[in-house]
Amino acid sequence: GVNRKFLNFRQGDTHLNNVRNQLTKKQVKIWEYFVPRKLIELHYAVNHEHPNKPLDRIYFDIDRKDIPAEKAQLVAYSLIKTIQEDNTFPVSSTIFPLWTGNSFHVYIILKKKVPHSFYDKYIHTEHNQSQTFTSRWTKKIQGQLPNIPIVAGHEKQEGMINIDPSQSPSGKIGRSPFSLYMKTYSSIHGAALPLTIDDLKLKNLVSQLRAYTIEKVIKNIDTLAKKLPL
């Protein structure tokens, strides 16, 4: 029952109800047993599984649309340096960068938990837009990297890099270190790998990260794991 037509239907976010009348009964049953692509990847509750719980980390997705990953690397590094230089951020923290398999995440690991309201007041790009740390940091990075189009917020725009904190609240999920990154239903695009801040200064970092096969990740797992903020 699994033929090219079936696999083409399974690609992306197609819902069974939209193609049911084009499938055989056997293919419908197979569809219901197929593991969705998002479940092949590994995600975790960034702060807590339920909404409005305290936060112990803030998470920025350096999201890119039709712009090279090398430019996302520059934005990630600039964001980290900007955070480190801002002595007005009210909570002691450490910073952890992650390669997602396709772009970068930047975590602020807080040394003490803060209430959910901290996100709304200081981080959320739709609240107090000119006053949040996210907006102020983004504005500074825009000045540091004038040749890269950068915007704060979740909504993707063509040819832009988003500094997106929207997955930080409890109840939201983030990609786990060592998760697969699936580009399509049939191909592994890469793996999520922990990084150090100094890694982000490497000129050929993206090509090095893309060279990691699953076998290479397993072979180097102990060295890579030392980069986790344990």
mmCIF file with all atom_site columns, C-alpha atoms in Angstrom:
data_model
loop_
_atom_site.group_PDB
_atom_site.id
_atom_site.type_symbol
_atom_site.label_atom_id
_atom_site.label_alt_id
_atom_site.label_comp_id
_atom_site.label_asym_id
_atom_site.label_entity_id
_atom_site.label_seq_id
_atom_site.pdbx_PDB_ins_code
_atom_site.Cartn_x
_atom_site.Cartn_y
_atom_site.Cartn_z
_atom_site.occupancy
_atom_site.B_iso_or_equiv
_atom_site.pdbx_formal_charge
_atom_site.auth_seq_id
_atom_site.auth_comp_id
_atom_site.auth_asym_id
_atom_site.auth_atom_id
_atom_site.pdbx_PDB_model_num
ATOM 1   C CA . GLY A 1 1   ? 0.000   0.000  0.000  1.00 0.00 ? 1   GLY A CA 1
ATOM 2   C CA . VAL A 1 2   ? 2.958   2.374  0.395  1.00 0.00 ? 2   VAL A CA 1
ATOM 3   C CA . ASN A 1 3   ? 3.660   3.726  -3.064 1.00 0.00 ? 3   ASN A CA 1
ATOM 4   C CA . ARG A 1 4   ? 5.003   7.032  -4.374 1.00 0.00 ? 4   ARG A CA 1
ATOM 5   C CA . LYS A 1 5   ? 1.520   8.580  -4.491 1.00 0.00 ? 5   LYS A CA 1
ATOM 6   C CA . PHE A 1 6   ? 0.923   7.651  -0.847 1.00 0.00 ? 6   PHE A CA 1
ATOM 7   C CA . LEU A 1 7   ? 4.284   9.091  0.237  1.00 0.00 ? 7   LEU A CA 1
ATOM 8   C CA . ASN A 1 8   ? 3.633   12.309 -1.652 1.00 0.00 ? 8   ASN A CA 1
ATOM 9   C CA . PHE A 1 9   ? 0.361   12.706 0.257  1.00 0.00 ? 9   PHE A CA 1
ATOM 10  C CA . ARG A 1 10  ? 2.180   12.086 3.547  1.00 0.00 ? 10  ARG A CA 1
ATOM 11  C CA . GLN A 1 11  ? 4.700   14.852 2.910  1.00 0.00 ? 11  GLN A CA 1
ATOM 12  C CA . GLY A 1 12  ? 4.225   18.058 4.845  1.00 0.00 ? 12  GLY A CA 1
ATOM 13  C CA . ASP A 1 13  ? 1.077   18.706 6.903  1.00 0.00 ? 13  ASP A CA 1
ATOM 14  C CA . THR A 1 14  ? -1.538  16.992 4.730  1.00 0.00 ? 14  THR A CA 1
ATOM 15  C CA . HIS A 1 15  ? -4.456  15.709 6.824  1.00 0.00 ? 15  HIS A CA 1
ATOM 16  C CA . LEU A 1 16  ? -5.952  12.276 6.188  1.00 0.00 ? 16  LEU A CA 1
ATOM 17  C CA . ASN A 1 17  ? -9.458  13.720 5.775  1.00 0.00 ? 17  ASN A CA 1
ATOM 18  C CA . ASN A 1 18  ? -8.254  15.790 2.809  1.00 0.00 ? 18  ASN A CA 1
ATOM 19  C CA . VAL A 1 19  ? -7.079  12.766 0.811  1.00 0.00 ? 19  VAL A CA 1
ATOM 20  C CA . ARG A 1 20  ? -9.106  9.881  2.241  1.00 0.00 ? 20  ARG A CA 1
ATOM 21  C CA . ASN A 1 21  ? -11.191 9.465  -0.931 1.00 0.00 ? 21  ASN A CA 1
ATOM 22  C CA . GLN A 1 22  ? -7.991  9.035  -2.981 1.00 0.00 ? 22  GLN A CA 1
ATOM 23  C CA . LEU A 1 23  ? -6.677  6.178  -0.834 1.00 0.00 ? 23  LEU A CA 1
ATOM 24  C CA . THR A 1 24  ? -7.564  2.501  -0.563 1.00 0.00 ? 24  THR A CA 1
ATOM 25  C CA . LYS A 1 25  ? -8.897  1.105  2.741  1.00 0.00 ? 25  LYS A CA 1
ATOM 26  C CA . LYS A 1 26  ? -5.512  -0.507 3.285  1.00 0.00 ? 26  LYS A CA 1
ATOM 27  C CA . GLN A 1 27  ? -3.704  2.811  2.723  1.00 0.00 ? 27  GLN A CA 1
ATOM 28  C CA . VAL A 1 28  ? -6.015  4.576  5.196  1.00 0.00 ? 28  VAL A CA 1
ATOM 29  C CA . LYS A 1 29  ? -5.106  1.998  7.852  1.00 0.00 ? 29  LYS A CA 1
ATOM 30  C CA . ILE A 1 30  ? -1.390  2.376  7.070  1.00 0.00 ? 30  ILE A CA 1
ATOM 31  C CA . TRP A 1 31  ? -1.748  6.181  7.289  1.00 0.00 ? 31  TRP A CA 1
ATOM 32  C CA . GLU A 1 32  ? -3.223  5.885  10.777 1.00 0.00 ? 32  GLU A CA 1
ATOM 33  C CA . TYR A 1 33  ? -0.214  3.844  11.923 1.00 0.00 ? 33  TYR A CA 1
ATOM 34  C CA . PHE A 1 34  ? 2.414   6.067  10.271 1.00 0.00 ? 34  PHE A CA 1
ATOM 35  C CA . VAL A 1 35  ? 4.532   8.071  12.697 1.00 0.00 ? 35  VAL A CA 1
ATOM 36  C CA . PRO A 1 36  ? 4.147   11.823 11.941 1.00 0.00 ? 36  PRO A CA 1
ATOM 37  C CA . ARG A 1 37  ? 7.382   13.577 10.994 1.00 0.00 ? 37  ARG A CA 1
ATOM 38  C CA . LYS A 1 38  ? 7.235   15.753 14.120 1.00 0.00 ? 38  LYS A CA 1
ATOM 39  C CA . LEU A 1 39  ? 7.252   12.595 16.268 1.00 0.00 ? 39  LEU A CA 1
ATOM 40  C CA . ILE A 1 40  ? 10.383  11.281 14.549 1.00 0.00 ? 40  ILE A CA 1
ATOM 41  C CA . GLU A 1 41  ? 12.069  14.464 15.739 1.00 0.00 ? 41  GLU A CA 1
ATOM 42  C CA . LEU A 1 42  ? 12.572  14.882 19.487 1.00 0.00 ? 42  LEU A CA 1
ATOM 43  C CA . HIS A 1 43  ? 11.118  17.856 21.341 1.00 0.00 ? 43  HIS A CA 1
ATOM 44  C CA . TYR A 1 44  ? 10.692  18.656 25.011 1.00 0.00 ? 44  TYR A CA 1
ATOM 45  C CA . ALA A 1 45  ? 8.700   21.044 27.195 1.00 0.00 ? 45  ALA A CA 1
ATOM 46  C CA . VAL A 1 46  ? 11.077  24.013 27.442 1.00 0.00 ? 46  VAL A CA 1
ATOM 47  C CA . ASN A 1 47  ? 9.938   25.117 30.906 1.00 0.00 ? 47  ASN A CA 1
ATOM 48  C CA . HIS A 1 48  ? 6.938   23.040 31.966 1.00 0.00 ? 48  HIS A CA 1
ATOM 49  C CA . GLU A 1 49  ? 4.242   20.966 30.289 1.00 0.00 ? 49  GLU A CA 1
ATOM 50  C CA . HIS A 1 50  ? 1.395   23.215 31.475 1.00 0.00 ? 50  HIS A CA 1
ATOM 51  C CA . PRO A 1 51  ? 0.758   26.930 30.815 1.00 0.00 ? 51  PRO A CA 1
ATOM 52  C CA . ASN A 1 52  ? 1.548   29.802 33.188 1.00 0.00 ? 52  ASN A CA 1
ATOM 53  C CA . LYS A 1 53  ? 4.199   27.971 35.206 1.00 0.00 ? 53  LYS A CA 1
ATOM 54  C CA . PRO A 1 54  ? 7.504   29.572 36.356 1.00 0.00 ? 54  PRO A CA 1
ATOM 55  C CA . LEU A 1 55  ? 10.342  29.770 33.837 1.00 0.00 ? 55  LEU A CA 1
ATOM 56  C CA . ASP A 1 56  ? 13.930  28.670 34.277 1.00 0.00 ? 56  ASP A CA 1
ATOM 57  C CA . ARG A 1 57  ? 15.048  29.554 30.762 1.00 0.00 ? 57  ARG A CA 1
ATOM 58  C CA . ILE A 1 58  ? 14.344  31.897 27.875 1.00 0.00 ? 58  ILE A CA 1
ATOM 59  C CA . TYR A 1 59  ? 14.672  30.449 24.393 1.00 0.00 ? 59  TYR A CA 1
ATOM 60  C CA . PHE A 1 60  ? 15.266  32.362 21.156 1.00 0.00 ? 60  PHE A CA 1
ATOM 61  C CA . ASP A 1 61  ? 14.782  30.671 17.813 1.00 0.00 ? 61  ASP A CA 1
ATOM 62  C CA . ILE A 1 62  ? 17.039  32.288 15.190 1.00 0.00 ? 62  ILE A CA 1
ATOM 63  C CA . ASP A 1 63  ? 14.584  31.461 12.455 1.00 0.00 ? 63  ASP A CA 1
ATOM 64  C CA . ARG A 1 64  ? 15.437  32.089 8.820  1.00 0.00 ? 64  ARG A CA 1
ATOM 65  C CA . LYS A 1 65  ? 13.435  32.128 5.623  1.00 0.00 ? 65  LYS A CA 1
ATOM 66  C CA . ASP A 1 66  ? 15.341  31.938 2.335  1.00 0.00 ? 66  ASP A CA 1
ATOM 67  C CA . ILE A 1 67  ? 18.521  33.272 3.894  1.00 0.00 ? 67  ILE A CA 1
ATOM 68  C CA . PRO A 1 68  ? 21.756  31.320 4.500  1.00 0.00 ? 68  PRO A CA 1
ATOM 69  C CA . ALA A 1 69  ? 22.395  29.576 7.819  1.00 0.00 ? 69  ALA A CA 1
ATOM 70  C CA . GLU A 1 70  ? 25.772  31.326 7.950  1.00 0.00 ? 70  GLU A CA 1
ATOM 71  C CA . LYS A 1 71  ? 23.928  34.606 8.465  1.00 0.00 ? 71  LYS A CA 1
ATOM 72  C CA . ALA A 1 72  ? 21.845  33.054 11.228 1.00 0.00 ? 72  ALA A CA 1
ATOM 73  C CA . GLN A 1 73  ? 25.148  32.097 12.859 1.00 0.00 ? 73  GLN A CA 1
ATOM 74  C CA . LEU A 1 74  ? 26.230  35.744 12.858 1.00 0.00 ? 74  LEU A CA 1
ATOM 75  C CA . VAL A 1 75  ? 22.906  36.785 14.375 1.00 0.00 ? 75  VAL A CA 1
ATOM 76  C CA . ALA A 1 76  ? 23.118  34.101 17.070 1.00 0.00 ? 76  ALA A CA 1
ATOM 77  C CA . TYR A 1 77  ? 26.617  35.186 18.071 1.00 0.00 ? 77  TYR A CA 1
ATOM 78  C CA . SER A 1 78  ? 25.673  38.859 18.035 1.00 0.00 ? 78  SER A CA 1
ATOM 79  C CA . LEU A 1 79  ? 22.611  38.125 20.190 1.00 0.00 ? 79  LEU A CA 1
ATOM 80  C CA . ILE A 1 80  ? 24.746  36.301 22.754 1.00 0.00 ? 80  ILE A CA 1
ATOM 81  C CA . LYS A 1 81  ? 27.310  39.096 22.955 1.00 0.00 ? 81  LYS A CA 1
ATOM 82  C CA . THR A 1 82  ? 24.524  41.674 23.262 1.00 0.00 ? 82  THR A CA 1
ATOM 83  C CA . ILE A 1 83  ? 22.923  39.734 26.128 1.00 0.00 ? 83  ILE A CA 1
ATOM 84  C CA . GLN A 1 84  ? 26.268  39.351 27.884 1.00 0.00 ? 84  GLN A CA 1
ATOM 85  C CA . GLU A 1 85  ? 26.945  43.084 27.639 1.00 0.00 ? 85  GLU A CA 1
ATOM 86  C CA . ASP A 1 86  ? 23.533  44.115 28.991 1.00 0.00 ? 86  ASP A CA 1
ATOM 87  C CA . ASN A 1 87  ? 23.937  44.596 32.729 1.00 0.00 ? 87  ASN A CA 1
ATOM 88  C CA . THR A 1 88  ? 20.290  45.629 33.111 1.00 0.00 ? 88  THR A CA 1
ATOM 89  C CA . PHE A 1 89  ? 18.963  42.067 32.612 1.00 0.00 ? 89  PHE A CA 1
ATOM 90  C CA . PRO A 1 90  ? 17.549  41.352 36.080 1.00 0.00 ? 90  PRO A CA 1
ATOM 91  C CA . VAL A 1 91  ? 18.384  37.635 36.515 1.00 0.00 ? 91  VAL A CA 1
ATOM 92  C CA . SER A 1 92  ? 21.805  35.951 36.658 1.00 0.00 ? 92  SER A CA 1
ATOM 93  C CA . SER A 1 93  ? 22.148  33.479 33.811 1.00 0.00 ? 93  SER A CA 1
ATOM 94  C CA . THR A 1 94  ? 24.333  31.430 31.519 1.00 0.00 ? 94  THR A CA 1
ATOM 95  C CA . ILE A 1 95  ? 23.925  31.153 27.754 1.00 0.00 ? 95  ILE A CA 1
ATOM 96  C CA . PHE A 1 96  ? 23.683  27.989 25.696 1.00 0.00 ? 96  PHE A CA 1
ATOM 97  C CA . PRO A 1 97  ? 23.636  27.891 21.864 1.00 0.00 ? 97  PRO A CA 1
ATOM 98  C CA . LEU A 1 98  ? 22.253  24.949 19.881 1.00 0.00 ? 98  LEU A CA 1
ATOM 99  C CA . TRP A 1 99  ? 22.482  23.996 16.216 1.00 0.00 ? 99  TRP A CA 1
ATOM 100 C CA . THR A 1 100 ? 19.006  22.707 15.260 1.00 0.00 ? 100 THR A CA 1
ATOM 101 C CA . GLY A 1 101 ? 20.078  20.833 12.142 1.00 0.00 ? 101 GLY A CA 1
ATOM 102 C CA . ASN A 1 102 ? 19.067  23.827 10.056 1.00 0.00 ? 102 ASN A CA 1
ATOM 103 C CA . SER A 1 103 ? 19.576  27.006 12.117 1.00 0.00 ? 103 SER A CA 1
ATOM 104 C CA . PHE A 1 104 ? 20.370  28.100 15.681 1.00 0.00 ? 104 PHE A CA 1
ATOM 105 C CA . HIS A 1 105 ? 18.711  28.415 19.060 1.00 0.00 ? 105 HIS A CA 1
ATOM 106 C CA . VAL A 1 106 ? 20.009  30.599 21.888 1.00 0.00 ? 106 VAL A CA 1
ATOM 107 C CA . TYR A 1 107 ? 19.029  29.730 25.456 1.00 0.00 ? 107 TYR A CA 1
ATOM 108 C CA . ILE A 1 108 ? 19.328  31.984 28.481 1.00 0.00 ? 108 ILE A CA 1
ATOM 109 C CA . ILE A 1 109 ? 19.516  29.511 31.377 1.00 0.00 ? 109 ILE A CA 1
ATOM 110 C CA . LEU A 1 110 ? 18.306  31.419 34.428 1.00 0.00 ? 110 LEU A CA 1
ATOM 111 C CA . LYS A 1 111 ? 19.986  30.759 37.779 1.00 0.00 ? 111 LYS A CA 1
ATOM 112 C CA . LYS A 1 112 ? 16.663  31.177 39.560 1.00 0.00 ? 112 LYS A CA 1
ATOM 113 C CA . LYS A 1 113 ? 13.115  30.659 38.389 1.00 0.00 ? 113 LYS A CA 1
ATOM 114 C CA . VAL A 1 114 ? 10.972  33.628 37.440 1.00 0.00 ? 114 VAL A CA 1
ATOM 115 C CA . PRO A 1 115 ? 7.154   33.885 37.198 1.00 0.00 ? 115 PRO A CA 1
ATOM 116 C CA . HIS A 1 116 ? 5.454   33.598 33.844 1.00 0.00 ? 116 HIS A CA 1
ATOM 117 C CA . SER A 1 117 ? 4.757   37.339 33.988 1.00 0.00 ? 117 SER A CA 1
ATOM 118 C CA . PHE A 1 118 ? 8.504   37.891 33.465 1.00 0.00 ? 118 PHE A CA 1
ATOM 119 C CA . TYR A 1 119 ? 8.063   36.667 29.874 1.00 0.00 ? 119 TYR A CA 1
ATOM 120 C CA . ASP A 1 120 ? 5.143   38.996 29.203 1.00 0.00 ? 120 ASP A CA 1
ATOM 121 C CA . LYS A 1 121 ? 6.905   41.998 30.708 1.00 0.00 ? 121 LYS A CA 1
ATOM 122 C CA . TYR A 1 122 ? 10.456  41.590 29.407 1.00 0.00 ? 122 TYR A CA 1
ATOM 123 C CA . ILE A 1 123 ? 10.525  39.126 26.498 1.00 0.00 ? 123 ILE A CA 1
ATOM 124 C CA . HIS A 1 124 ? 7.238   38.857 24.575 1.00 0.00 ? 124 HIS A CA 1
ATOM 125 C CA . THR A 1 125 ? 7.564   40.837 21.345 1.00 0.00 ? 125 THR A CA 1
ATOM 126 C CA . GLU A 1 126 ? 3.852   41.676 21.178 1.00 0.00 ? 126 GLU A CA 1
ATOM 127 C CA . HIS A 1 127 ? 3.830   43.346 24.595 1.00 0.00 ? 127 HIS A CA 1
ATOM 128 C CA . ASN A 1 128 ? 5.653   46.603 25.364 1.00 0.00 ? 128 ASN A CA 1
ATOM 129 C CA . GLN A 1 129 ? 7.341   46.318 21.987 1.00 0.00 ? 129 GLN A CA 1
ATOM 130 C CA . SER A 1 130 ? 9.835   49.128 22.407 1.00 0.00 ? 130 SER A CA 1
ATOM 131 C CA . GLN A 1 131 ? 10.632  48.185 26.009 1.00 0.00 ? 131 GLN A CA 1
ATOM 132 C CA . THR A 1 132 ? 11.242  44.415 25.999 1.00 0.00 ? 132 THR A CA 1
ATOM 133 C CA . PHE A 1 133 ? 14.761  43.056 26.092 1.00 0.00 ? 133 PHE A CA 1
ATOM 134 C CA . THR A 1 134 ? 13.961  41.169 22.892 1.00 0.00 ? 134 THR A CA 1
ATOM 135 C CA . SER A 1 135 ? 13.141  44.385 21.022 1.00 0.00 ? 135 SER A CA 1
ATOM 136 C CA . ARG A 1 136 ? 16.084  46.330 22.447 1.00 0.00 ? 136 ARG A CA 1
ATOM 137 C CA . TRP A 1 137 ? 18.560  43.525 21.734 1.00 0.00 ? 137 TRP A CA 1
ATOM 138 C CA . THR A 1 138 ? 17.209  43.109 18.215 1.00 0.00 ? 138 THR A CA 1
ATOM 139 C CA . LYS A 1 139 ? 17.542  46.823 17.522 1.00 0.00 ? 139 LYS A CA 1
ATOM 140 C CA . LYS A 1 140 ? 21.170  46.742 18.668 1.00 0.00 ? 140 LYS A CA 1
ATOM 141 C CA . ILE A 1 141 ? 21.926  43.698 16.506 1.00 0.00 ? 141 ILE A CA 1
ATOM 142 C CA . GLN A 1 142 ? 20.329  45.399 13.500 1.00 0.00 ? 142 GLN A CA 1
ATOM 143 C CA . GLY A 1 143 ? 22.905  48.170 13.950 1.00 0.00 ? 143 GLY A CA 1
ATOM 144 C CA . GLN A 1 144 ? 25.756  45.670 14.286 1.00 0.00 ? 144 GLN A CA 1
ATOM 145 C CA . LEU A 1 145 ? 24.707  43.636 11.225 1.00 0.00 ? 145 LEU A CA 1
ATOM 146 C CA . PRO A 1 146 ? 23.187  46.207 8.839  1.00 0.00 ? 146 PRO A CA 1
ATOM 147 C CA . ASN A 1 147 ? 23.497  43.917 5.816  1.00 0.00 ? 147 ASN A CA 1
ATOM 148 C CA . ILE A 1 148 ? 21.312  41.196 7.346  1.00 0.00 ? 148 ILE A CA 1
ATOM 149 C CA . PRO A 1 149 ? 17.546  41.799 7.488  1.00 0.00 ? 149 PRO A CA 1
ATOM 150 C CA . ILE A 1 150 ? 16.522  41.008 11.094 1.00 0.00 ? 150 ILE A CA 1
ATOM 151 C CA . VAL A 1 151 ? 13.189  41.310 12.880 1.00 0.00 ? 151 VAL A CA 1
ATOM 152 C CA . ALA A 1 152 ? 11.990  40.445 16.379 1.00 0.00 ? 152 ALA A CA 1
ATOM 153 C CA . GLY A 1 153 ? 8.954   38.187 16.624 1.00 0.00 ? 153 GLY A CA 1
ATOM 154 C CA . HIS A 1 154 ? 7.401   34.956 15.414 1.00 0.00 ? 154 HIS A CA 1
ATOM 155 C CA . GLU A 1 155 ? 5.888   35.885 12.054 1.00 0.00 ? 155 GLU A CA 1
ATOM 156 C CA . LYS A 1 156 ? 8.212   34.761 9.258  1.00 0.00 ? 156 LYS A CA 1
ATOM 157 C CA . GLN A 1 157 ? 8.938   37.093 6.362  1.00 0.00 ? 157 GLN A CA 1
ATOM 158 C CA . GLU A 1 158 ? 10.640  36.322 3.077  1.00 0.00 ? 158 GLU A CA 1
ATOM 159 C CA . GLY A 1 159 ? 14.382  36.910 3.163  1.00 0.00 ? 159 GLY A CA 1
ATOM 160 C CA . MET A 1 160 ? 14.397  37.749 6.882  1.00 0.00 ? 160 MET A CA 1
ATOM 161 C CA . ILE A 1 161 ? 15.878  36.343 10.060 1.00 0.00 ? 161 ILE A CA 1
ATOM 162 C CA . ASN A 1 162 ? 13.539  36.280 13.065 1.00 0.00 ? 162 ASN A CA 1
ATOM 163 C CA . ILE A 1 163 ? 14.714  36.509 16.645 1.00 0.00 ? 163 ILE A CA 1
ATOM 164 C CA . ASP A 1 164 ? 11.738  34.616 18.016 1.00 0.00 ? 164 ASP A CA 1
ATOM 165 C CA . PRO A 1 165 ? 11.201  34.001 21.761 1.00 0.00 ? 165 PRO A CA 1
ATOM 166 C CA . SER A 1 166 ? 7.649   32.689 21.407 1.00 0.00 ? 166 SER A CA 1
ATOM 167 C CA . GLN A 1 167 ? 8.436   29.092 22.436 1.00 0.00 ? 167 GLN A CA 1
ATOM 168 C CA . SER A 1 168 ? 9.742   30.206 25.846 1.00 0.00 ? 168 SER A CA 1
ATOM 169 C CA . PRO A 1 169 ? 6.520   30.080 27.906 1.00 0.00 ? 169 PRO A CA 1
ATOM 170 C CA . SER A 1 170 ? 5.593   26.934 29.790 1.00 0.00 ? 170 SER A CA 1
ATOM 171 C CA . GLY A 1 171 ? 3.495   24.617 27.674 1.00 0.00 ? 171 GLY A CA 1
ATOM 172 C CA . LYS A 1 172 ? 5.647   25.307 24.597 1.00 0.00 ? 172 LYS A CA 1
ATOM 173 C CA . ILE A 1 173 ? 8.219   22.911 23.140 1.00 0.00 ? 173 ILE A CA 1
ATOM 174 C CA . GLY A 1 174 ? 11.785  23.161 21.835 1.00 0.00 ? 174 GLY A CA 1
ATOM 175 C CA . ARG A 1 175 ? 14.000  20.841 19.847 1.00 0.00 ? 175 ARG A CA 1
ATOM 176 C CA . SER A 1 176 ? 16.081  18.584 22.066 1.00 0.00 ? 176 SER A CA 1
ATOM 177 C CA . PRO A 1 177 ? 19.842  18.246 21.624 1.00 0.00 ? 177 PRO A CA 1
ATOM 178 C CA . PHE A 1 178 ? 20.605  15.255 19.383 1.00 0.00 ? 178 PHE A CA 1
ATOM 179 C CA . SER A 1 179 ? 17.128  15.301 17.839 1.00 0.00 ? 179 SER A CA 1
ATOM 180 C CA . LEU A 1 180 ? 16.940  14.505 14.156 1.00 0.00 ? 180 LEU A CA 1
ATOM 181 C CA . TYR A 1 181 ? 15.982  17.341 11.819 1.00 0.00 ? 181 TYR A CA 1
ATOM 182 C CA . MET A 1 182 ? 13.711  15.968 9.099  1.00 0.00 ? 182 MET A CA 1
ATOM 183 C CA . LYS A 1 183 ? 13.581  18.100 5.958  1.00 0.00 ? 183 LYS A CA 1
ATOM 184 C CA . THR A 1 184 ? 11.015  15.824 4.287  1.00 0.00 ? 184 THR A CA 1
ATOM 185 C CA . TYR A 1 185 ? 9.250   12.573 5.124  1.00 0.00 ? 185 TYR A CA 1
ATOM 186 C CA . SER A 1 186 ? 12.092  10.618 3.543  1.00 0.00 ? 186 SER A CA 1
ATOM 187 C CA . SER A 1 187 ? 15.323  12.484 4.311  1.00 0.00 ? 187 SER A CA 1
ATOM 188 C CA . ILE A 1 188 ? 17.289  13.374 7.440  1.00 0.00 ? 188 ILE A CA 1
ATOM 189 C CA . HIS A 1 189 ? 18.579  16.909 6.997  1.00 0.00 ? 189 HIS A CA 1
ATOM 190 C CA . GLY A 1 190 ? 20.786  16.930 10.071 1.00 0.00 ? 190 GLY A CA 1
ATOM 191 C CA . ALA A 1 191 ? 20.882  16.622 13.846 1.00 0.00 ? 191 ALA A CA 1
ATOM 192 C CA . ALA A 1 192 ? 20.531  19.137 16.669 1.00 0.00 ? 192 ALA A CA 1
ATOM 193 C CA . LEU A 1 193 ? 23.953  19.610 18.279 1.00 0.00 ? 193 LEU A CA 1
ATOM 194 C CA . PRO A 1 194 ? 25.005  21.502 21.417 1.00 0.00 ? 194 PRO A CA 1
ATOM 195 C CA . LEU A 1 195 ? 27.560  24.255 20.849 1.00 0.00 ? 195 LEU A CA 1
ATOM 196 C CA . THR A 1 196 ? 29.822  26.519 22.829 1.00 0.00 ? 196 THR A CA 1
ATOM 197 C CA . ILE A 1 197 ? 29.752  30.271 22.343 1.00 0.00 ? 197 ILE A CA 1
ATOM 198 C CA . ASP A 1 198 ? 33.261  30.085 20.866 1.00 0.00 ? 198 ASP A CA 1
ATOM 199 C CA . ASP A 1 199 ? 32.004  27.598 18.260 1.00 0.00 ? 199 ASP A CA 1
ATOM 200 C CA . LEU A 1 200 ? 29.892  30.397 16.811 1.00 0.00 ? 200 LEU A CA 1
ATOM 201 C CA . LYS A 1 201 ? 33.075  32.300 15.907 1.00 0.00 ? 201 LYS A CA 1
ATOM 202 C CA . LEU A 1 202 ? 34.254  29.517 13.565 1.00 0.00 ? 202 LEU A CA 1
ATOM 203 C CA . LYS A 1 203 ? 34.230  30.565 9.916  1.00 0.00 ? 203 LYS A CA 1
ATOM 204 C CA . ASN A 1 204 ? 33.205  27.173 8.505  1.00 0.00 ? 204 ASN A CA 1
ATOM 205 C CA . LEU A 1 205 ? 30.941  26.142 11.370 1.00 0.00 ? 205 LEU A CA 1
ATOM 206 C CA . VAL A 1 206 ? 27.794  25.515 9.308  1.00 0.00 ? 206 VAL A CA 1
ATOM 207 C CA . SER A 1 207 ? 29.565  23.232 6.829  1.00 0.00 ? 207 SER A CA 1
ATOM 208 C CA . GLN A 1 208 ? 31.149  21.346 9.746  1.00 0.00 ? 208 GLN A CA 1
ATOM 209 C CA . LEU A 1 209 ? 27.768  20.882 11.416 1.00 0.00 ? 209 LEU A CA 1
ATOM 210 C CA . ARG A 1 210 ? 26.101  19.765 8.199  1.00 0.00 ? 210 ARG A CA 1
ATOM 211 C CA . ALA A 1 211 ? 28.815  17.109 7.823  1.00 0.00 ? 211 ALA A CA 1
ATOM 212 C CA . TYR A 1 212 ? 27.554  15.304 10.929 1.00 0.00 ? 212 TYR A CA 1
ATOM 213 C CA . THR A 1 213 ? 25.895  12.044 9.955  1.00 0.00 ? 213 THR A CA 1
ATOM 214 C CA . ILE A 1 214 ? 24.015  10.055 12.568 1.00 0.00 ? 214 ILE A CA 1
ATOM 215 C CA . GLU A 1 215 ? 27.013  7.723  12.751 1.00 0.00 ? 215 GLU A CA 1
ATOM 216 C CA . LYS A 1 216 ? 29.344  10.665 13.366 1.00 0.00 ? 216 LYS A CA 1
ATOM 217 C CA . VAL A 1 217 ? 27.078  12.025 16.118 1.00 0.00 ? 217 VAL A CA 1
ATOM 218 C CA . ILE A 1 218 ? 27.094  8.655  17.882 1.00 0.00 ? 218 ILE A CA 1
ATOM 219 C CA . LYS A 1 219 ? 30.868  8.327  17.539 1.00 0.00 ? 219 LYS A CA 1
ATOM 220 C CA . ASN A 1 220 ? 31.403  11.805 19.066 1.00 0.00 ? 220 ASN A CA 1
ATOM 221 C CA . ILE A 1 221 ? 28.521  11.769 21.537 1.00 0.00 ? 221 ILE A CA 1
ATOM 222 C CA . ASP A 1 222 ? 30.701  12.061 24.659 1.00 0.00 ? 222 ASP A CA 1
ATOM 223 C CA . THR A 1 223 ? 32.594  15.093 23.338 1.00 0.00 ? 223 THR A CA 1
ATOM 224 C CA . LEU A 1 224 ? 29.396  16.770 22.142 1.00 0.00 ? 224 LEU A CA 1
ATOM 225 C CA . ALA A 1 225 ? 27.606  16.085 25.438 1.00 0.00 ? 225 ALA A CA 1
ATOM 226 C CA . LYS A 1 226 ? 30.262  18.046 27.331 1.00 0.00 ? 226 LYS A CA 1
ATOM 227 C CA . LYS A 1 227 ? 28.902  21.175 25.647 1.00 0.00 ? 227 LYS A CA 1
ATOM 228 C CA . LEU A 1 228 ? 25.500  20.773 27.341 1.00 0.00 ? 228 LEU A CA 1
ATOM 229 C CA . PRO A 1 229 ? 24.806  23.225 30.206 1.00 0.00 ? 229 PRO A CA 1
ATOM 230 C CA . LEU A 1 230 ? 24.615  20.547 32.914 1.00 0.00 ? 230 LEU A CA 1
#
